[in-house]
Short mmCIF file of C-alpha atoms in Angstrom, two decimals:
data_model
loop_
_atom_site.label_atom_id
_atom_site.label_comp_id
_atom_site.label_asym_id
_atom_site.label_seq_id
_atom_site.Cartn_x
_atom_site.Cartn_y
_atom_site.Cartn_z
CA UNK A 1 0.00 0.00 0.00
CA UNK A 2 1.45 3.39 -0.90
CA UNK A 3 2.09 6.04 1.72
CA UNK A 4 -0.74 8.21 0.39
CA UNK A 5 -3.24 5.40 0.86
CA UNK A 6 -2.01 4.23 4.23
CA UNK A 7 -1.76 7.63 5.92
CA UNK A 8 1.05 8.72 8.19
CA UNK A 9 2.30 6.61 11.08
CA UNK A 10 1.33 7.76 14.54
CA UNK A 11 1.68 6.35 18.04
CA UNK A 12 -1.00 5.51 20.59
CA UNK A 13 -0.35 5.19 24.33
CA UNK A 14 -2.37 3.55 27.09
CA UNK A 15 -2.20 2.52 30.71
CA UNK A 16 -3.57 -0.91 31.54
CA UNK A 17 -4.44 -1.19 35.22
CA UNK A 18 -4.30 -4.33 37.38
CA UNK A 19 -8.00 -5.01 36.65
CA UNK A 20 -7.37 -4.92 32.88
CA UNK A 21 -9.06 -1.56 32.26
CA UNK A 22 -7.41 0.55 29.56
CA UNK A 23 -6.91 4.33 29.66
CA UNK A 24 -5.71 6.27 26.58
CA UNK A 25 -3.04 9.01 26.52
CA UNK A 26 -1.53 11.30 23.90
CA UNK A 27 2.15 10.78 24.80
CA UNK A 28 4.55 8.62 26.78
CA UNK A 29 5.26 11.53 29.13
CA UNK A 30 1.57 11.95 29.93
CA UNK A 31 1.06 8.21 30.48
CA UNK A 32 4.06 7.84 32.80
CA UNK A 33 3.04 10.98 34.76
CA UNK A 34 -0.39 9.42 35.43
CA UNK A 35 0.79 5.82 35.98
CA UNK A 36 0.94 6.12 39.78
CA UNK A 37 -2.78 7.07 39.83
CA UNK A 38 -3.73 3.52 38.75
CA UNK A 39 -1.96 1.65 41.53
CA UNK A 40 0.38 -1.30 41.71
CA UNK A 41 0.32 -3.55 38.67
CA UNK A 42 -0.54 -0.77 36.20
CA UNK A 43 1.63 -0.70 33.07
CA UNK A 44 2.19 1.56 30.04
CA UNK A 45 1.69 0.22 26.51
CA UNK A 46 2.21 1.68 23.04
CA UNK A 47 1.62 0.79 19.41
CA UNK A 48 2.32 2.32 16.03
CA UNK A 49 -0.81 2.97 14.02
CA UNK A 50 -1.72 4.25 10.59
CA UNK A 51 -4.81 6.41 10.26
CA UNK A 52 -6.71 6.95 7.02
CA UNK A 53 -10.34 7.85 6.37
CA UNK A 54 -11.75 7.10 9.87
CA UNK A 55 -9.80 3.83 10.10
CA UNK A 56 -6.96 3.09 12.52
CA UNK A 57 -4.76 0.08 11.74
CA UNK A 58 -1.93 -1.33 13.85
CA UNK A 59 0.68 -3.51 12.20
CA UNK A 60 2.35 -4.99 15.30
CA UNK A 61 -0.17 -4.56 18.13
CA UNK A 62 0.42 -3.27 21.66
CA UNK A 63 3.83 -3.55 23.33
CA UNK A 64 4.56 -2.90 26.99
CA UNK A 65 6.93 0.01 27.64
CA UNK A 66 9.39 -0.30 30.54
CA UNK A 67 9.25 2.41 33.20
CA UNK A 68 11.97 5.05 32.67
CA UNK A 69 14.94 4.79 35.02
CA UNK A 70 14.68 6.89 38.16
CA UNK A 71 10.92 6.45 38.56
#
């Protein structure tokens, strides 16, 4: 699929809490700033997506992001 048809790549971020609920964020910084609000067991996840004409497609799916050092 050509770049014009697939749209531009973008990144989605989420926190998954210990109960499996998912919460969306606009950036890694925002997700990690809020992580402590969801308690022990909450983790940050990301995926690369392509958006075109009201459709969002992920090629690789969600991947867990390790907590930055010093947190």
